């Protein structure tokens, strides 16, 4: 599976100034599509404050580590480091750093930002003059002793002329005083030479989130207003067809269907006009339409941007999901899905599908967060990982990444979010219920 759950990467990108007040998270398309053509530098300037990595690893030294997902107040300091470096060096000359050396550097006080996707890689390269890094950037390492390192799929690199940074260790010392979950790497646990970090105990989920179907009990007046906003005509000019499991609203070649199970579908069968669209414009269009349809843009992140074609015309399918406290929410309704799927051609929404759910805002008494350990998850799923009797150092050697997510069982009208773990094994992602160990899926359909 080429898609990334998540975490990700927290929400956040490619919106116009109308949405700069919104908190959005951007995840990767499956291919090397460039979201920011060089002819659009102002887009990069506008979205810079909204580009957040998925998570931050904090290395305290002495074999102690933690991960932080809420980065809104943390990333700007390091973003400014990148900005200053790009202003000093228009072109950076790089030298390779070996894996053994890089793992050793994780023993020193340092922070590592997990980008995890090609979209952020492309954005950072354009914003901070890193275009001569050919591979997708996966991580950015910062320390006072080493400066910055760039981690890609095919190697680790550092500037030949390193920059000196200050205040990083002061921040790390302040984080050490907080009660944060402990993490350790595949290298430390199993001798696998990879800087992938797993929780040693409870992973840091926040309990009590409840999602509900907001469409099933929506008052008729609210539904009419929703339909009018999408079709852009008065309800008196809309043809209404009541069906067994849904209500269809038709105005010309546009239609909205509201299903009892909480699904909203919009279609525009009219002829589109224009000369095509780029991925950046597609994301902006999808976000604008979603906010108009739902009034919600505050906790959405862009999950995927996939090129599509229809009758010879190119467009993009944009997928959006929610996040809670920096951790992505994965809707599951028999299969793993996305909350929003929008197809954009010529900067127009041709189709839009929304699982009309959201955080209910109900107050729920906190309860202890109880999750299985990673070793227990692996032991319960030999069909995915292999037989633990072979040794964890063998069956986990192909794990490329690990993340947290919340799971929303969207086939329930109201449900408390469950806790989930995601593993990337080679190029495939796998989702597990962190409370039961059950394998949820590995293929978004």
Coordinates of C-alpha atoms in Angstrom, one line a residue:
X1 CA 0.0 0.0 0.0
X2 CA 1.5 3.2 -1.1
X3 CA -0.6 5.4 1.2
X4 CA 0.4 6.6 4.5
X5 CA -1.9 6.5 7.6
X6 CA -1.2 9.1 10.1
X7 CA 0.3 10.4 11.5
X8 CA 1.5 11.9 10.4
X9 CA 2.1 14.2 9.8
X10 CA -0.6 16.7 11.5
X11 CA -2.2 18.6 9.7
X12 CA -1.8 22.0 7.1
X13 CA -1.0 22.8 3.6
X14 CA -1.6 24.4 0.2
X15 CA -4.5 26.6 1.1
X16 CA -5.0 30.2 0.0
X17 CA -5.0 33.1 2.5
X18 CA -8.7 32.4 3.1
X19 CA -7.6 29.3 5.0
X20 CA -4.4 30.5 6.6
X21 CA -6.3 30.6 9.9
X22 CA -7.2 26.9 9.5
X23 CA -5.0 24.1 10.9
X24 CA -4.5 21.5 8.1
X25 CA -2.1 18.6 7.8
X26 CA -0.6 17.4 4.6
X27 CA 0.4 13.9 3.8
X28 CA 1.9 12.4 0.6
X29 CA 0.7 11.4 -2.8
X30 CA 1.9 8.0 -3.9
X31 CA 4.0 9.4 -6.7
X32 CA 6.6 12.1 -7.3
X33 CA 4.1 14.8 -8.3
X34 CA 5.3 18.3 -7.6
X35 CA 2.8 20.3 -5.6
X36 CA 4.6 23.6 -6.0
X37 CA 5.7 24.5 -9.6
X38 CA 8.6 26.9 -9.6
X39 CA 6.3 29.5 -11.2
X40 CA 4.3 29.8 -8.0
X41 CA 6.8 30.9 -5.3
X42 CA 4.1 33.0 -3.5
X43 CA 2.2 29.8 -2.6
X44 CA 5.3 28.6 -0.8
X45 CA 5.5 31.9 1.1
X46 CA 1.9 31.7 2.2
X47 CA 1.9 28.1 3.4
X48 CA 5.3 28.2 5.1
X49 CA 3.8 28.8 8.6
X50 CA 1.4 25.9 8.0
X51 CA 3.9 23.2 7.0
X52 CA 4.3 20.9 10.0
X53 CA 6.1 17.5 10.1
X54 CA 4.3 14.5 11.4
X55 CA 6.2 14.0 14.6
X56 CA 9.4 15.0 16.4
X57 CA 11.8 12.5 18.0
X58 CA 13.7 13.9 21.0
X59 CA 17.0 12.2 21.8
X60 CA 17.9 13.1 25.4
X61 CA 21.2 11.2 25.4
X62 CA 22.0 8.2 27.6
X63 CA 19.7 6.0 25.6
X64 CA 16.5 8.0 26.4
X65 CA 14.1 9.1 23.7
X66 CA 10.5 10.3 23.3
X67 CA 8.2 11.3 20.4
X68 CA 6.0 14.4 20.3
X69 CA 3.1 14.9 17.8
X70 CA 1.7 18.3 18.6
X71 CA 4.2 20.5 16.8
X72 CA 2.4 23.8 16.2
X73 CA 4.6 25.7 18.8
X74 CA 7.7 23.7 18.3
X75 CA 8.4 23.6 14.5
X76 CA 8.8 27.4 13.9
X77 CA 12.2 27.5 15.7
X78 CA 13.6 24.8 13.4
X79 CA 11.9 26.2 10.3
X80 CA 13.7 29.5 11.0
X81 CA 17.0 27.5 11.2
X82 CA 16.3 26.2 7.7
X83 CA 15.4 29.6 6.5
X84 CA 18.6 31.2 7.8
X85 CA 20.6 28.4 6.3
X86 CA 19.0 28.9 2.9
X87 CA 19.7 32.6 3.0
X88 CA 23.4 32.1 3.8
X89 CA 24.0 29.3 1.3
X90 CA 22.1 29.5 -2.0
X91 CA 23.6 26.1 -3.0
X92 CA 24.7 23.6 -0.4
X93 CA 27.4 21.0 -1.0
X94 CA 26.6 17.8 0.7
X95 CA 28.6 14.8 2.0
X96 CA 27.4 11.4 2.9
X97 CA 27.0 10.1 6.5
X98 CA 27.1 6.4 7.1
X99 CA 24.3 4.6 8.8
X100 CA 26.5 3.5 11.8
X101 CA 27.5 7.1 12.3
X102 CA 23.9 8.3 12.1
X103 CA 22.7 5.8 14.7
X104 CA 25.6 6.9 17.0
X105 CA 24.4 10.5 16.7
X106 CA 21.1 9.5 18.1
X107 CA 22.9 8.9 21.4
X108 CA 23.6 12.7 21.6
X109 CA 21.0 15.4 22.5
X110 CA 19.2 16.0 19.3
X111 CA 15.8 16.3 17.6
X112 CA 14.6 14.5 14.5
X113 CA 11.6 15.6 12.5
X114 CA 9.7 12.9 10.6
X115 CA 8.5 14.2 7.2
X116 CA 7.5 10.7 5.9
X117 CA 6.2 11.9 2.6
X118 CA 7.3 13.2 -0.8
X119 CA 5.0 16.3 -0.6
X120 CA 6.8 17.8 2.4
X121 CA 10.1 16.9 0.8
X122 CA 9.2 18.8 -2.4
X123 CA 8.0 21.8 -0.3
X124 CA 11.1 22.0 1.9
X125 CA 13.4 21.7 -1.1
X126 CA 11.8 24.6 -2.8
X127 CA 11.5 26.8 0.3
X128 CA 15.0 26.3 1.6
X129 CA 17.2 25.7 -1.5
X130 CA 17.6 21.9 -0.9
X131 CA 16.8 21.0 -4.6
X132 CA 20.2 19.3 -5.0
X133 CA 19.0 16.6 -2.7
X134 CA 17.7 14.3 -5.4
X135 CA 15.8 11.7 -3.2
X136 CA 12.7 12.4 -1.1
X137 CA 13.6 13.8 2.3
X138 CA 12.2 11.6 5.1
X139 CA 13.8 13.1 8.2
X140 CA 15.6 16.2 9.4
X141 CA 18.1 15.8 12.2
X142 CA 19.2 18.8 14.3
X143 CA 21.8 19.0 17.1
X144 CA 24.2 21.6 18.4
X145 CA 27.2 19.4 17.8
X146 CA 26.4 18.2 14.3
X147 CA 24.1 20.9 12.9
X148 CA 21.6 19.5 10.4
X149 CA 21.5 16.2 8.7
X150 CA 19.1 15.2 5.9
X151 CA 17.8 11.6 5.8
X152 CA 16.5 10.2 2.5
X153 CA 15.5 6.7 1.4
X154 CA 18.9 6.2 -0.2
X155 CA 21.3 7.9 2.2
X156 CA 22.1 10.4 4.9
X157 CA 23.7 13.7 4.1
X158 CA 25.1 16.8 5.9
X159 CA 26.4 20.1 4.6
X160 CA 30.1 20.2 4.0
X161 CA 30.1 23.5 5.7
X162 CA 28.0 22.9 8.8
X163 CA 26.0 25.6 10.6
X164 CA 26.3 26.0 14.3
X165 CA 23.0 26.0 16.2
X166 CA 22.2 27.1 19.8
X167 CA 19.3 26.6 22.2
X168 CA 18.5 23.1 21.0
X169 CA 19.9 21.4 24.1
X170 CA 18.2 24.0 26.4
X171 CA 14.9 22.9 24.8
X172 CA 15.7 19.2 25.2
X173 CA 16.5 19.8 28.9
X174 CA 13.1 21.4 29.4
X175 CA 11.3 18.4 27.6
X176 CA 13.2 16.0 29.9
X177 CA 11.3 17.4 32.9
X178 CA 7.9 16.4 31.3
X179 CA 6.2 13.1 31.8
X180 CA 6.4 11.9 28.2
X181 CA 6.2 8.3 26.7
X182 CA 9.5 6.5 26.4
X183 CA 10.6 5.2 23.0
X184 CA 13.5 3.0 21.8
X185 CA 14.8 2.2 18.3
X186 CA 14.9 -1.0 16.3
X187 CA 18.7 -0.7 16.7
X188 CA 18.5 -0.5 20.5
X189 CA 15.9 -3.2 20.9
X190 CA 16.8 -5.8 18.2
X191 CA 20.1 -4.8 16.7
X192 CA 18.4 -3.8 13.4
X193 CA 20.4 -0.9 12.0
X194 CA 17.5 1.5 11.5
X195 CA 16.4 4.6 13.4
X196 CA 12.7 3.6 13.6
X197 CA 11.4 4.2 17.1
X198 CA 8.7 2.2 19.0
X199 CA 7.0 3.0 22.3
X200 CA 8.3 1.2 25.3
X201 CA 4.9 1.4 27.1
X202 CA 1.8 3.5 26.7
X203 CA 2.2 5.5 23.5
X204 CA 0.6 8.8 24.5
X205 CA -2.9 8.6 23.2
X206 CA -5.5 11.0 24.7
X207 CA -8.6 9.1 25.8
X208 CA -12.3 10.1 25.5
X209 CA -12.7 11.2 21.8
X210 CA -16.2 10.3 20.5
X211 CA -17.1 10.6 16.8
X212 CA -20.7 10.5 15.6
X213 CA -22.8 10.6 12.4
X214 CA -23.8 14.2 12.1
X215 CA -26.1 13.7 9.1
X216 CA -28.6 11.2 10.5
X217 CA -30.1 13.5 13.0
X218 CA -29.5 16.8 11.2
X219 CA -32.6 19.0 11.3
X220 CA -34.4 19.4 7.9
X221 CA -33.6 23.1 7.8
X222 CA -29.9 22.5 8.2
X223 CA -30.0 19.8 5.5
X224 CA -31.7 22.3 3.1
X225 CA -29.1 24.9 3.9
X226 CA -26.3 22.4 3.2
X227 CA -27.8 21.4 -0.1
X228 CA -28.4 25.0 -1.2
X229 CA -24.7 25.8 -0.4
X230 CA -23.5 22.9 -2.6
X231 CA -25.8 23.3 -5.5
X232 CA -25.9 27.2 -5.3
X233 CA -29.6 27.5 -5.9
X234 CA -32.7 27.9 -3.8
X235 CA -34.3 24.8 -2.3
X236 CA -37.4 25.7 -4.3
X237 CA -35.5 25.1 -7.5
X238 CA -34.1 21.7 -6.5
X239 CA -35.8 18.5 -7.4
X240 CA -36.0 16.1 -4.4
X241 CA -36.2 12.3 -4.8
X242 CA -36.7 10.3 -1.6
X243 CA -35.3 6.8 -1.8
X244 CA -35.1 3.9 0.6
X245 CA -31.6 4.6 2.0
X246 CA -31.0 8.2 0.9
X247 CA -32.5 11.5 -0.4
X248 CA -31.3 12.8 -3.8
X249 CA -31.3 16.5 -4.6
X250 CA -30.9 17.5 -8.3
X251 CA -30.4 20.9 -9.9
X252 CA -29.5 20.8 -13.6
X253 CA -26.4 18.6 -14.0
X254 CA -25.4 18.9 -10.3
X255 CA -26.7 16.6 -7.6
X256 CA -26.3 15.9 -3.8
X257 CA -27.2 12.6 -2.2
X258 CA -27.6 12.3 1.6
X259 CA -27.5 8.7 2.8
X260 CA -29.0 7.6 6.1
X261 CA -25.7 6.0 7.1
X262 CA -24.0 9.5 7.1
X263 CA -22.5 9.6 3.6
X264 CA -22.8 12.8 1.5
X265 CA -22.1 12.5 -2.2
X266 CA -21.9 15.4 -4.7
X267 CA -21.6 15.2 -8.5
X268 CA -21.2 17.8 -11.2
X269 CA -21.9 16.4 -14.6
X270 CA -21.5 19.7 -16.4
X271 CA -18.7 20.4 -18.9
X272 CA -15.7 21.9 -17.2
X273 CA -13.9 24.8 -18.7
X274 CA -10.2 25.6 -18.4
X275 CA -6.8 24.3 -19.4
X276 CA -6.2 21.8 -16.6
X277 CA -5.2 22.0 -13.0
X278 CA -2.1 21.5 -10.9
X279 CA -1.9 19.6 -7.6
X280 CA -1.6 22.8 -5.5
X281 CA -4.8 24.3 -7.1
X282 CA -6.6 21.0 -6.7
X283 CA -5.8 20.9 -2.9
X284 CA -7.0 24.5 -2.6
X285 CA -10.2 23.8 -4.5
X286 CA -10.9 20.6 -2.4
X287 CA -10.3 22.4 0.9
X288 CA -12.6 25.3 -0.1
X289 CA -15.4 23.0 -1.2
X290 CA -15.0 20.9 2.0
X291 CA -15.3 24.0 4.2
X292 CA -18.3 25.2 2.3
X293 CA -20.0 21.8 2.5
X294 CA -19.2 21.1 6.2
X295 CA -18.1 24.3 7.8
X296 CA -15.1 22.3 9.1
X297 CA -11.5 23.0 8.1
X298 CA -10.0 23.3 11.6
X299 CA -8.9 19.8 12.1
X300 CA -8.5 18.4 8.6
X301 CA -5.3 17.2 6.9
X302 CA -4.6 16.2 3.4
X303 CA -4.0 12.5 3.2
X304 CA -3.4 11.9 -0.5
X305 CA -3.1 13.7 -3.8
X306 CA -3.4 11.2 -6.6
X307 CA -3.4 12.1 -10.4
X308 CA -6.5 10.8 -12.2
X309 CA -7.8 11.0 -15.8
X310 CA -11.3 11.2 -17.3
X311 CA -12.0 11.4 -21.0
X312 CA -8.5 12.4 -21.7
X313 CA -8.4 15.2 -19.2
X314 CA -6.1 15.1 -16.2
X315 CA -7.1 16.0 -12.7
X316 CA -6.4 15.0 -9.1
X317 CA -8.2 13.0 -6.4
X318 CA -7.6 14.7 -3.0
X319 CA -8.3 12.8 0.2
X320 CA -8.7 14.4 3.6
X321 CA -8.9 13.1 7.1
X322 CA -9.2 14.5 10.6
X323 CA -6.6 14.6 13.3
X324 CA -6.9 14.8 17.1
X325 CA -4.0 16.4 19.0
X326 CA -1.7 15.9 16.1
X327 CA -2.5 12.2 15.6
X328 CA -4.5 11.2 12.5
X329 CA -7.9 9.6 12.6
X330 CA -8.5 6.6 10.3
X331 CA -12.2 5.9 9.4
X332 CA -13.0 2.2 9.0
X333 CA -16.3 1.0 7.6
X334 CA -15.6 -2.6 6.7
X335 CA -12.6 -1.2 4.8
X336 CA -10.1 1.5 5.5
X337 CA -11.3 4.8 4.0
X338 CA -10.9 8.5 4.0
X339 CA -13.4 11.1 5.4
X340 CA -13.3 13.1 2.2
X341 CA -12.6 12.1 -1.4
X342 CA -12.8 14.9 -4.0
X343 CA -11.9 14.7 -7.7
X344 CA -10.8 18.0 -9.2
X345 CA -10.7 18.8 -12.9
X346 CA -10.0 22.3 -14.3
X347 CA -10.1 23.6 -10.7
X348 CA -13.7 22.4 -10.4
X349 CA -15.0 19.7 -8.1
X350 CA -16.5 17.0 -10.3
X351 CA -17.2 14.5 -7.5
X352 CA -17.1 14.7 -3.7
X353 CA -17.8 12.1 -1.1
X354 CA -17.8 12.8 2.6
X355 CA -18.2 10.6 5.7
X356 CA -20.2 13.1 7.6
X357 CA -18.7 12.5 11.0
X358 CA -16.9 14.6 13.5
X359 CA -15.8 14.9 17.1
X360 CA -19.0 15.2 19.1
X361 CA -17.4 17.4 21.7
X362 CA -19.0 15.3 24.5
X363 CA -17.2 15.4 27.8
X364 CA -16.0 11.9 28.7
X365 CA -14.3 11.1 31.9
X366 CA -10.7 10.2 31.4
X367 CA -9.8 6.6 31.6
X368 CA -6.4 4.9 31.7
X369 CA -4.9 4.4 28.2
X370 CA -4.3 0.7 27.9
X371 CA -2.5 -0.6 24.8
X372 CA -0.6 -3.7 23.9
X373 CA 3.1 -3.5 23.5
X374 CA 4.6 -3.6 20.0
X375 CA 6.0 -7.1 20.8
X376 CA 2.5 -8.3 21.7
X377 CA 1.1 -6.9 18.4
X378 CA 3.8 -8.6 16.4
X379 CA 3.2 -11.9 18.2
X380 CA -0.5 -11.8 17.6
X381 CA 0.0 -11.3 13.8
X382 CA 2.5 -13.8 12.5
X383 CA 0.7 -13.7 9.1
X384 CA 1.9 -10.1 8.7
X385 CA 5.3 -10.1 10.5
X386 CA 6.3 -13.8 10.6
X387 CA 6.8 -16.2 13.4
X388 CA 8.4 -14.6 16.5
X389 CA 10.3 -17.8 17.1
X390 CA 12.6 -16.8 14.2
X391 CA 13.6 -13.8 16.3
X392 CA 12.4 -10.2 16.3
X393 CA 15.7 -9.1 14.7
X394 CA 14.7 -11.1 11.6
X395 CA 11.0 -10.6 11.3
X396 CA 11.1 -6.8 11.9
X397 CA 14.2 -6.1 9.7
X398 CA 11.9 -4.7 6.9
X399 CA 10.0 -2.2 9.1
X400 CA 10.6 1.2 7.7
X401 CA 8.3 3.3 9.9
X402 CA 6.0 3.2 12.9
X403 CA 3.2 5.6 13.8
X404 CA 0.1 6.2 16.0
X405 CA -3.4 6.8 14.8
X406 CA -7.0 6.8 16.1
X407 CA -9.5 4.4 14.6
X408 CA -13.1 5.5 14.0
X409 CA -15.4 2.6 13.3
X410 CA -17.6 4.7 11.0
X411 CA -20.3 2.1 10.5
X412 CA -21.5 3.0 14.1
X413 CA -23.6 6.1 14.5
X414 CA -21.6 7.0 17.6
X415 CA -18.3 5.5 18.7
X416 CA -15.4 6.2 20.9
X417 CA -12.2 6.3 19.0
X418 CA -9.9 3.4 19.5
X419 CA -6.1 3.5 19.5
X420 CA -4.1 2.2 16.5
X421 CA -0.6 1.4 15.4
X422 CA 0.7 1.7 11.9
X423 CA 3.7 -0.1 10.5
X424 CA 5.3 0.4 7.2
X425 CA 6.9 -2.8 6.0
X426 CA 8.9 -2.2 2.9
X427 CA 6.5 0.0 0.9
X428 CA 3.3 -1.4 2.5
X429 CA 1.3 0.1 5.4
X430 CA -0.5 -2.0 8.0
X431 CA -3.0 -0.9 10.6
X432 CA -3.6 -2.7 13.9
X433 CA -5.9 -2.1 16.9
X434 CA -3.5 -1.2 19.6
X435 CA -5.9 -2.4 22.3
X436 CA -6.7 -5.8 21.0
X437 CA -3.9 -6.5 18.5
X438 CA -6.4 -7.1 15.7
X439 CA -5.2 -6.5 12.2
X440 CA -7.5 -3.9 10.7
X441 CA -6.1 -3.7 7.2
X442 CA -3.3 -2.8 4.9
X443 CA -5.1 -1.6 1.7
X444 CA -7.2 1.5 1.4
X445 CA -10.0 0.8 -1.1

